[in-house]
Coordinates of C-alpha atoms and ligand atoms in Angstrom, one line a residue:
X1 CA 97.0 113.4 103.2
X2 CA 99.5 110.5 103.4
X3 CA 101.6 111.8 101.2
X4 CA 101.9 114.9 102.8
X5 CA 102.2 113.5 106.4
X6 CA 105.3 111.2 105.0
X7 CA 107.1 114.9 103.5
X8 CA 106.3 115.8 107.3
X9 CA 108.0 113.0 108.7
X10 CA 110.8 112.6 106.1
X11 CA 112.1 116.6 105.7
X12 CA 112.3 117.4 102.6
X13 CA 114.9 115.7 100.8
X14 CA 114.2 115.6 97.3
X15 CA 111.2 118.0 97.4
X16 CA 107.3 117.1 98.0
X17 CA 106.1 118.2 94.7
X18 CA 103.1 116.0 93.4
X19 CA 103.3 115.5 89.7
X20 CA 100.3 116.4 88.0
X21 CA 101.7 113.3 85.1
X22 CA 99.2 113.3 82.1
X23 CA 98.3 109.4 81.2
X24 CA 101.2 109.1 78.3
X25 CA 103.4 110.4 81.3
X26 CA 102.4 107.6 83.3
X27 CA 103.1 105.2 81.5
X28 CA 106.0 105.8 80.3
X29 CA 106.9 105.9 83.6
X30 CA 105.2 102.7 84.5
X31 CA 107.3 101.1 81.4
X32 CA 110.5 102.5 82.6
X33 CA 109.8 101.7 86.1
X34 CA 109.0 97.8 84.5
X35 CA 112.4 97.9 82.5
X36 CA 114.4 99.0 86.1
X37 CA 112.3 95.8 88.3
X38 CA 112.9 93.4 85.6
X39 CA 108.6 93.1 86.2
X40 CA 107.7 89.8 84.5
X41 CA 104.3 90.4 82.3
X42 CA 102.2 89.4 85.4
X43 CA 103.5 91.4 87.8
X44 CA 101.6 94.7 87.9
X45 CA 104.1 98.2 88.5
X46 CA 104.3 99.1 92.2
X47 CA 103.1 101.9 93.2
X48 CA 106.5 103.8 94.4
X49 CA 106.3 107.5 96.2
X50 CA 106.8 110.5 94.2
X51 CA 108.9 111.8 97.5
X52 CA 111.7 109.0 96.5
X53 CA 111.7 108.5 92.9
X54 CA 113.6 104.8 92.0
X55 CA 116.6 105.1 90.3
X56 CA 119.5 102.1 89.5
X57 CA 122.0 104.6 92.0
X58 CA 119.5 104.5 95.0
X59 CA 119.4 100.8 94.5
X60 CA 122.8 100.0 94.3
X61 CA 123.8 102.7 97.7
X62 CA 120.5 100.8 99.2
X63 CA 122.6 97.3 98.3
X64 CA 125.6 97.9 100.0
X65 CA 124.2 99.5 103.2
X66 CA 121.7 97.3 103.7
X67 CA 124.7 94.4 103.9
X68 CA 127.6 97.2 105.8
X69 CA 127.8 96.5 109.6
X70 CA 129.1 100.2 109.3
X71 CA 125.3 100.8 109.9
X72 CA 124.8 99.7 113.7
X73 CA 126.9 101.8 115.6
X74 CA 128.7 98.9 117.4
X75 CA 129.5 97.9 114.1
X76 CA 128.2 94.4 114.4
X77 CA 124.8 93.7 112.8
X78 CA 123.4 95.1 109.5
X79 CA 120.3 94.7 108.1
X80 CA 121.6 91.4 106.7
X81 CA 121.7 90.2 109.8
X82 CA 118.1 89.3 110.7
X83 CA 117.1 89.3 107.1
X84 CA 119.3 86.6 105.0
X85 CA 119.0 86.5 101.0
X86 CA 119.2 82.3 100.9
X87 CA 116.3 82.7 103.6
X88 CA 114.0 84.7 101.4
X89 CA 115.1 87.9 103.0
X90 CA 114.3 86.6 106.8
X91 CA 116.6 84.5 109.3
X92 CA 115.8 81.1 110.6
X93 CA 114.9 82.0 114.6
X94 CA 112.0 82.4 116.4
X95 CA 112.9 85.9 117.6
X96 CA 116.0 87.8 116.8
X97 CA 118.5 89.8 119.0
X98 CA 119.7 93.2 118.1
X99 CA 123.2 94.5 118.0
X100 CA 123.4 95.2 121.6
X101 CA 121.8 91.4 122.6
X102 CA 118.2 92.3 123.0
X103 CA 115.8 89.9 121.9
X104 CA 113.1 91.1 119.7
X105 CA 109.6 90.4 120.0
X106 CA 108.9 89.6 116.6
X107 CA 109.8 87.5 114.0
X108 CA 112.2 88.7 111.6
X109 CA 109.9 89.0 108.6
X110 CA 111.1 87.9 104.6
X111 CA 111.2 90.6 102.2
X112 CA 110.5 89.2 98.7
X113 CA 107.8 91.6 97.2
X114 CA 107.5 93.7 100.5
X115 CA 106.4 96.7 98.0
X116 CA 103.0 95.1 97.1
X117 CA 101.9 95.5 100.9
X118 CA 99.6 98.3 102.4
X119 CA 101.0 98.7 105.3
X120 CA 104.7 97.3 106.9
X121 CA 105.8 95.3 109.8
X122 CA 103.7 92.8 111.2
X123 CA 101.2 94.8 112.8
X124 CA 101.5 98.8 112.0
X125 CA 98.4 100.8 110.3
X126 CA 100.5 103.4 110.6
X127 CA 103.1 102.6 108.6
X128 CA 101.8 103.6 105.2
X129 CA 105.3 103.9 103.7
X130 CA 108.7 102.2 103.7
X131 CA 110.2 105.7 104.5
X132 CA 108.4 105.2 107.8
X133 CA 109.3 101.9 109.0
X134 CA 112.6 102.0 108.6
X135 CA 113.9 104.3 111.3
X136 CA 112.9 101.7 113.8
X137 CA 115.7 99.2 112.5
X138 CA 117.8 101.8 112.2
X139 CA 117.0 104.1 115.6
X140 CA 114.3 102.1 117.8
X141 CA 115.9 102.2 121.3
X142 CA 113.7 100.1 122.9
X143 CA 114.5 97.3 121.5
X144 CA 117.8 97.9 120.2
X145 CA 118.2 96.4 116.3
X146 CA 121.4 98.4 114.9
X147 CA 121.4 101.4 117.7
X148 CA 121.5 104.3 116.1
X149 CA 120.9 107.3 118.6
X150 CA 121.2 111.3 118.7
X151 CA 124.8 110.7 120.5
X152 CA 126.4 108.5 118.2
X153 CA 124.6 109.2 114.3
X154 CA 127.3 111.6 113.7
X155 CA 130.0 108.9 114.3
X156 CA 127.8 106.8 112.0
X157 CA 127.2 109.1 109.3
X158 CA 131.3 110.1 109.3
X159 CA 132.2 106.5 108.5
X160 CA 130.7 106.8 104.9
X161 CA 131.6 110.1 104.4
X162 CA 135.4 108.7 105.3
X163 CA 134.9 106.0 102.4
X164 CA 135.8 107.4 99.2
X165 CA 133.5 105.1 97.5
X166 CA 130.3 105.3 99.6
X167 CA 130.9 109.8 99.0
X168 CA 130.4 108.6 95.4
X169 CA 127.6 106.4 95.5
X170 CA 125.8 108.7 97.8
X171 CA 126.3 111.7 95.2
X172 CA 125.3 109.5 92.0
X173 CA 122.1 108.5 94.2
X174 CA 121.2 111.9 95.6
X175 CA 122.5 114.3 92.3
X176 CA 120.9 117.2 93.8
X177 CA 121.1 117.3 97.3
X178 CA 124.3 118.2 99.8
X179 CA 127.2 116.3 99.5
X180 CA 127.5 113.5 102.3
X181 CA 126.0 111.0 104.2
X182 CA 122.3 112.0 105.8
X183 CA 120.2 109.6 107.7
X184 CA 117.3 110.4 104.9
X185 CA 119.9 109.5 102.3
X186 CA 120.4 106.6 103.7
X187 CA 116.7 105.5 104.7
X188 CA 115.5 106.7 100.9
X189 CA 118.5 104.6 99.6
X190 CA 117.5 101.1 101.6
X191 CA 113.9 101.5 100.9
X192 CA 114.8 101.6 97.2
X193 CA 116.7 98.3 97.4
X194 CA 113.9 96.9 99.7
X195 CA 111.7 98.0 97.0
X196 CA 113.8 96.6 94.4
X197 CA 113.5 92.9 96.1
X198 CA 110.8 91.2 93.7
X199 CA 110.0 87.7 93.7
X200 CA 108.0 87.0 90.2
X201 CA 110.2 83.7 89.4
X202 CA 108.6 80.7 91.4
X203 CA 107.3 77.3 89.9
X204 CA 103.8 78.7 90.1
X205 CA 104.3 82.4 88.4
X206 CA 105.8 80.1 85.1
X207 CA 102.6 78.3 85.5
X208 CA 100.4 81.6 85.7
X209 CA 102.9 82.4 82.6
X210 CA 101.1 79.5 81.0
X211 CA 103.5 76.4 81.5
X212 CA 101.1 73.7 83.0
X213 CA 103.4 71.5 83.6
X214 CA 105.2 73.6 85.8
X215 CA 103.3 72.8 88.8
X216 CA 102.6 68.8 89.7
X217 CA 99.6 67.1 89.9
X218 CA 99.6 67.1 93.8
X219 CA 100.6 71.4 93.7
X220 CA 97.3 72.2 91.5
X221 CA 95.4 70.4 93.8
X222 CA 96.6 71.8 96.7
X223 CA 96.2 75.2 95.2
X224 CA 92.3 74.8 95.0
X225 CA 92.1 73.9 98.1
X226 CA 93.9 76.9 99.1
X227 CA 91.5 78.8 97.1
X228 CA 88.2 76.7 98.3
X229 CA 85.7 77.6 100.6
X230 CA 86.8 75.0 103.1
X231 CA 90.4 75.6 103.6
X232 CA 89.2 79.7 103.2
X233 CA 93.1 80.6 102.8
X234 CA 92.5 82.8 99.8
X235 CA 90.2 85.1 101.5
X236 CA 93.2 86.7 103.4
X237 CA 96.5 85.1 101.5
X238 CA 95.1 86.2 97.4
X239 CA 96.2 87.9 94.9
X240 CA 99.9 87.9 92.9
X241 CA 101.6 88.5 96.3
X242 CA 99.4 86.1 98.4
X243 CA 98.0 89.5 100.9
X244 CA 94.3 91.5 101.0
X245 CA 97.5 93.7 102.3
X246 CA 98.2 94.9 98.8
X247 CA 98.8 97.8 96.6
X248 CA 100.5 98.5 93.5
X249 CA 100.6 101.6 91.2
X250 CA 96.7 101.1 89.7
X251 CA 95.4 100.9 93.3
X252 CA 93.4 104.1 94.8
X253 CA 93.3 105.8 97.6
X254 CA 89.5 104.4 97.4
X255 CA 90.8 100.9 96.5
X256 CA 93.3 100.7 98.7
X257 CA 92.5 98.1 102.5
X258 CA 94.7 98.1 105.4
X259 CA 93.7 94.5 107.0
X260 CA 94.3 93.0 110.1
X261 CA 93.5 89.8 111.4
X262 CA 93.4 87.6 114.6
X263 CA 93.9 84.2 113.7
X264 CA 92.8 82.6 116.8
X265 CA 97.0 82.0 118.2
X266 CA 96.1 82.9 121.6
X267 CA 93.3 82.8 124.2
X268 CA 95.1 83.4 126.9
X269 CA 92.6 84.9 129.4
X270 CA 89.2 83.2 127.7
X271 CA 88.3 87.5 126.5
X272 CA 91.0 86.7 123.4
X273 CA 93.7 88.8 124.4
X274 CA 97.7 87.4 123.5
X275 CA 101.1 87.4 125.4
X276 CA 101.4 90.8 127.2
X277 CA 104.7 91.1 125.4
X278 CA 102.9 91.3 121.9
X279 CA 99.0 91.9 121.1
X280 CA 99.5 93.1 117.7
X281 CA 97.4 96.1 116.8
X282 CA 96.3 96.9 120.1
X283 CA 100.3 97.8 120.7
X284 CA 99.6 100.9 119.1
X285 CA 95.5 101.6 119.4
X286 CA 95.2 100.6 122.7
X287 CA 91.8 99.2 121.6
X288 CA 90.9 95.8 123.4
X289 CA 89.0 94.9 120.1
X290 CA 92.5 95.5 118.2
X291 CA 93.8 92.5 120.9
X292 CA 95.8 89.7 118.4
X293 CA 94.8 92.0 115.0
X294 CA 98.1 91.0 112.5
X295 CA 98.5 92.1 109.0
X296 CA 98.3 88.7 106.6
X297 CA 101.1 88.4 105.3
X298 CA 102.4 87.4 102.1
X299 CA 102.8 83.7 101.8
X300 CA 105.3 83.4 98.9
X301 CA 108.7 81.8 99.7
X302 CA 107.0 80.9 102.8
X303 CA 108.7 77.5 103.0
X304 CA 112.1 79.0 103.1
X305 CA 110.8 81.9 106.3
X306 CA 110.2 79.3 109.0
X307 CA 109.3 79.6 112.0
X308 CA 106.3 80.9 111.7
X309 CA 103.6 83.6 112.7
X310 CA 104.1 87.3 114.3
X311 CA 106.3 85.8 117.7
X312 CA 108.0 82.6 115.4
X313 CA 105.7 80.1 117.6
X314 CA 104.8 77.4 114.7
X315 CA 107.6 75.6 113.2
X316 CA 106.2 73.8 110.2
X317 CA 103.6 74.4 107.7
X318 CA 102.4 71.5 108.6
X319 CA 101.5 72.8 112.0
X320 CA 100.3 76.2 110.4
X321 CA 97.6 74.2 108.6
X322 CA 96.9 72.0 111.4
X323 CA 96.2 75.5 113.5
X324 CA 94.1 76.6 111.0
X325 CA 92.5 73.1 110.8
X326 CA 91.5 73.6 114.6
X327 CA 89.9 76.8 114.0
X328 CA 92.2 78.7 116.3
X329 CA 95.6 76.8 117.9
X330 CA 95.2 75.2 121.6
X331 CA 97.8 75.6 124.1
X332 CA 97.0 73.5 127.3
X333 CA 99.6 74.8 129.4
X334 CA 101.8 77.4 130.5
X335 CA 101.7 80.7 131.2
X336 CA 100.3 81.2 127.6
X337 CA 97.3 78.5 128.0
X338 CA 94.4 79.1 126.4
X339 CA 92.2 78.2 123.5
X340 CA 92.4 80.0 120.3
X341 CA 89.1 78.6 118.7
X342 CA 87.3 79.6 121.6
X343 CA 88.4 83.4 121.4
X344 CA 85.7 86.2 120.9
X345 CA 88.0 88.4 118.9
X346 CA 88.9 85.7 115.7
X347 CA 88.5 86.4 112.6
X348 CA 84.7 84.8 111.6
X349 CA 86.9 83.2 108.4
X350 CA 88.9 81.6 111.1
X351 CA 86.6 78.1 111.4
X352 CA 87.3 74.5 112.4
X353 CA 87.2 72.2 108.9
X354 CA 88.3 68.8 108.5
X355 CA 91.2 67.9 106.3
X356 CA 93.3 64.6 105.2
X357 CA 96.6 63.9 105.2
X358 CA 96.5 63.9 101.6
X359 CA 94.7 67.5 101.4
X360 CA 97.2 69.2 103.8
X361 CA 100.2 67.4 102.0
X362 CA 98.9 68.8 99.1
X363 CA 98.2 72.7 100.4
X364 CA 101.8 72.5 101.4
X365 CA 102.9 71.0 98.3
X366 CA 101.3 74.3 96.8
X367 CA 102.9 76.8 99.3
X368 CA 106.4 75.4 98.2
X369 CA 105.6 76.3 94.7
X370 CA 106.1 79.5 95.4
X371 CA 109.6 78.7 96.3
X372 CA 111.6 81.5 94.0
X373 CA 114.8 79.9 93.5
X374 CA 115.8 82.7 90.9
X375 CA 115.2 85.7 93.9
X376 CA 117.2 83.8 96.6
X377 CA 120.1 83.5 94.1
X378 CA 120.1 86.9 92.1
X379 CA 123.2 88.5 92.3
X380 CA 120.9 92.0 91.9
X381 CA 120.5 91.3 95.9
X382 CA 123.4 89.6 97.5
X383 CA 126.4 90.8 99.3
X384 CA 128.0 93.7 97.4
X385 CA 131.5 92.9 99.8
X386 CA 131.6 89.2 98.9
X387 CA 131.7 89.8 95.3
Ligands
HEC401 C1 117.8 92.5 114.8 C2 117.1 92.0 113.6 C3 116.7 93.0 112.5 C4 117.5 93.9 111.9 C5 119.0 94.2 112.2 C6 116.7 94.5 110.9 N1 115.5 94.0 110.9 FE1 114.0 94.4 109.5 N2 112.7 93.3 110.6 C7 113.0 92.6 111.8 C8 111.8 92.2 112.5 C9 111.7 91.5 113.8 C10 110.7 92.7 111.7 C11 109.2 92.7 112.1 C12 109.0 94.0 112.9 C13 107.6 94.2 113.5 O1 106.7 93.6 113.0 O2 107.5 95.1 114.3 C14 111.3 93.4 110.6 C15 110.6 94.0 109.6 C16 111.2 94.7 108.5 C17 110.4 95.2 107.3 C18 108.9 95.2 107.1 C19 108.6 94.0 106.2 C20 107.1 93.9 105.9 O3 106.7 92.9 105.3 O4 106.4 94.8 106.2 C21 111.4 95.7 106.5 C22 111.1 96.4 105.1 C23 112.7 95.6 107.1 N3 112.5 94.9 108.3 C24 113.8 96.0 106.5 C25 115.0 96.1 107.3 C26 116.2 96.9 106.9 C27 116.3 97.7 105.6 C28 117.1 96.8 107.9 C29 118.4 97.5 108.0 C30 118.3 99.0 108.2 C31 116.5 95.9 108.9 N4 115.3 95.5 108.5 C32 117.2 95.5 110.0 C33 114.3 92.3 112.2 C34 115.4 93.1 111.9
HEC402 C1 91.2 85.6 108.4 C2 92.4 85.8 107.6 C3 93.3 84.6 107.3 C4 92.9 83.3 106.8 C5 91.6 82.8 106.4 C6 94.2 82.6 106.7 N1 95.2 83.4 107.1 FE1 97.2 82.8 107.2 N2 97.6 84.5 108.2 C7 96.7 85.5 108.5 C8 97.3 86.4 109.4 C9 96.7 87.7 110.1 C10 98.6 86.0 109.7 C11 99.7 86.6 110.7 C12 99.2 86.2 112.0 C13 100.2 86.3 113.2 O1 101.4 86.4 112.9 O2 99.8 86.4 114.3 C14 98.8 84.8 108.9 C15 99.9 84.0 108.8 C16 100.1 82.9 108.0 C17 101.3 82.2 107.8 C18 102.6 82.5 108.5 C19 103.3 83.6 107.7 C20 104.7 83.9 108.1 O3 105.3 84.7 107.4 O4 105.1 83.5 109.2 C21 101.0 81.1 106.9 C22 102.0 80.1 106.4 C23 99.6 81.2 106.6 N3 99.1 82.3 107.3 C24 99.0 80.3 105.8 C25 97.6 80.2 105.7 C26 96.9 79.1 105.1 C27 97.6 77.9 104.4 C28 95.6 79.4 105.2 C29 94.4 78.5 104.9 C30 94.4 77.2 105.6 C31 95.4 80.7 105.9 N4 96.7 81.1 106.2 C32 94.3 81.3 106.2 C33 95.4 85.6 108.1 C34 94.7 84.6 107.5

């Protein structure tokens, strides 16, 4: 059905025909699809849509406009923008402004490994597929990221259709479609670089590779108590990418969970509801019980993606922890006063423990192993016009 629905949504670009692959077929497919990633032994194949096929051509188009200000239509931002390679793929603000100087409500989010999630954005259940969530960059009027609208896409499209390099990348990435620029082309091209972006090269994936002493003493404690029953992290940050918001290419539509949480931020009216300007879930469902519900989200190069949470309102993982510590953050004044461990609607996993200094330097000590050096330095992802 989802599959179907996304054919709906997308037009048919590159035809919706499901392959009926045998097992051989699959993986040989999942081996070639290994080879393309660079996938490191302990990083399972993504699961990737048969509508948009990856290919190296798709990637590299994806490359340059996800880093071409030719993208908004004032020419001034690009995806880059809001989401910085040395930065993990986010930017260092609380909230971002788009092209046109309106602030966002959300926190620009990283990107490392964004293919291993169930659903996108912070808080979307309806966003089953990158395909999906990338119009609103692109075309979300309200607020404005890079402005693209029915009056001026043609303007847009014509400026890499002008670029004698851009009519041949499109045509080695789309073979068997049209000539030209389309805005498909180019949201099928950026979701295969966004795909493309994986982080498998941290101190602690060589230590899951089997080199103890890659993390320290201090990191290995600090990551059982991130998987112990009292700091109770791993029941929503697990797995290879750190998310119960995960699927890869093994995982079934019976398998597959689309999670969302309230972590106690907010209690601002005593009932558990968040700032008017952003209750998660609820955005969309209208549901009071969906009031504060975010998708957990991946926790690796977390120490490079500060500030933190859905609206940027924790600065330090220090102060993440310390929230969590609480059982719910409390905010004594303001318009947003309220207390978080007191709210009806957070998560039961959400519960006051005690920790020491030593315990929560050493949880943090853990989150920066997973710190990926390699990612936020491989040329595969940076700046195509600053080479
Ligand atoms: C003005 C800043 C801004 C620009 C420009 C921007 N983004 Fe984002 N991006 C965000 C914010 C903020 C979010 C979180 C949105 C939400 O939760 O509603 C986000 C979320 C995402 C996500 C979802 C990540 C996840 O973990 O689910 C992807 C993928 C993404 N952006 C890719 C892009 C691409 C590709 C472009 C260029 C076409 C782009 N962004 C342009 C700010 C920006
Ligand atoms: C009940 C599920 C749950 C538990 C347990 C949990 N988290 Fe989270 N975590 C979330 C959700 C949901 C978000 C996003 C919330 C938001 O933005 O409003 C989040 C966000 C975060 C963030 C910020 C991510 C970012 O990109 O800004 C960090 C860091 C984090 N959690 C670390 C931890 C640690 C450390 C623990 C254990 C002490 C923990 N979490 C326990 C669900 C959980």
């Amino acid at each position: 059905m989802k599959f179907i629905a996304v054919c709906l949504v997308m037009g048919i670009l590159m035809g919706c025909n499901q392959s009926s692959s045998t097992t051989v077929e699959e993986s040989t497919q999942q081996q070639s699809l290994r080879d393309l990633l660079e996938l490191p032994a302990h990083m399972a194949v993504p699961s990737i849509p048969d509508f948009n096929p990856l290919t190296a051509e798709k990637i590299q188009l994806g490359r340059f406009l996800f880093y071409d200000p030719k993208l908004s239509a004032n020419q001034t931002q690009s995806c880059s923008s809001c989401h910085e390679q040395i930065l993990a793929f986010s930017d260092a603000v609380e909230r971002p402004f788009g092209s046109t100087g309106h602030q966002l409500v959300r926190n620009s989010q990283g990107l490392a490994n964004v293919v291993y999630h169930s659903t996108f954005t912070w808080s979307n259940n309806g966003f089953l597929e990158l395909e999906e969530q990338l119009n609103v960059p692109i075309r979300s009027d309200n607020p404005i990221e890079l402005g693209v609208t029915d009056s001026n896409i043609e303007e847009v499209l014509a400026r890499f259709d002008a670029d004698a390099s851009y009519v041949d990348m499109f045509a080695a990435a789309f073979p068997e479609s049209e000539s030209g620029a389309s805005i498909n082309k180019i949201i099928f091209a950026l979701a295969s670089f966004v795909r493309s972006m994986i982080s498998a090269g941290s101190a602690y994936d060589q230590y899951l590779l089997g080199d103890t002493s890659a993390l320290t003493e201090q990191q290995k404690l600090g990551f059982s108590l991130f998987n112990g029953e009292k700091f109770e992290c791993f029941h929503c940050h697990t797995g290879s990418n750190f998310s119960v918001s995960y699927r890869d290419s093994n995982t079934t539509e019976d398998t597959i969970q689309y999670p969302f949480f309230n972590n106690g931020l907010y209690n601002v009216d005593g009932e558990g509801s968040y700032p008017a300007a952003d209750q998660g879930l609820y955005e969309l469902t209208l549901d009071l019980a969906d009031r504060g519900l975010f998708r957990p989200q991946s926790l690796r190069n977390i120490e490079l993606t500060a500030p933190y949470m859905h609206d940027g309102s924790i600065a330090t993982l220090r102060e993440v922890i310390e929230h969590y510590a609480r059982g719910g953050r409390l905010i004594e004044s303001g318009e947003n006063a309220g207390d978080g461990n007191l709210s009806p609607l957070k998560s039961g996993l959400i519960k006051t423990f005690v920790a020491t200094d030593d315990e929560i330097d050493a949880v943090i000590a853990f989150l920066e192993s997973l710190t990926d050096y390699e990612f936020i330095n491989n040329p595969k992802f940076s700046d195509p016009f600053k080479e």
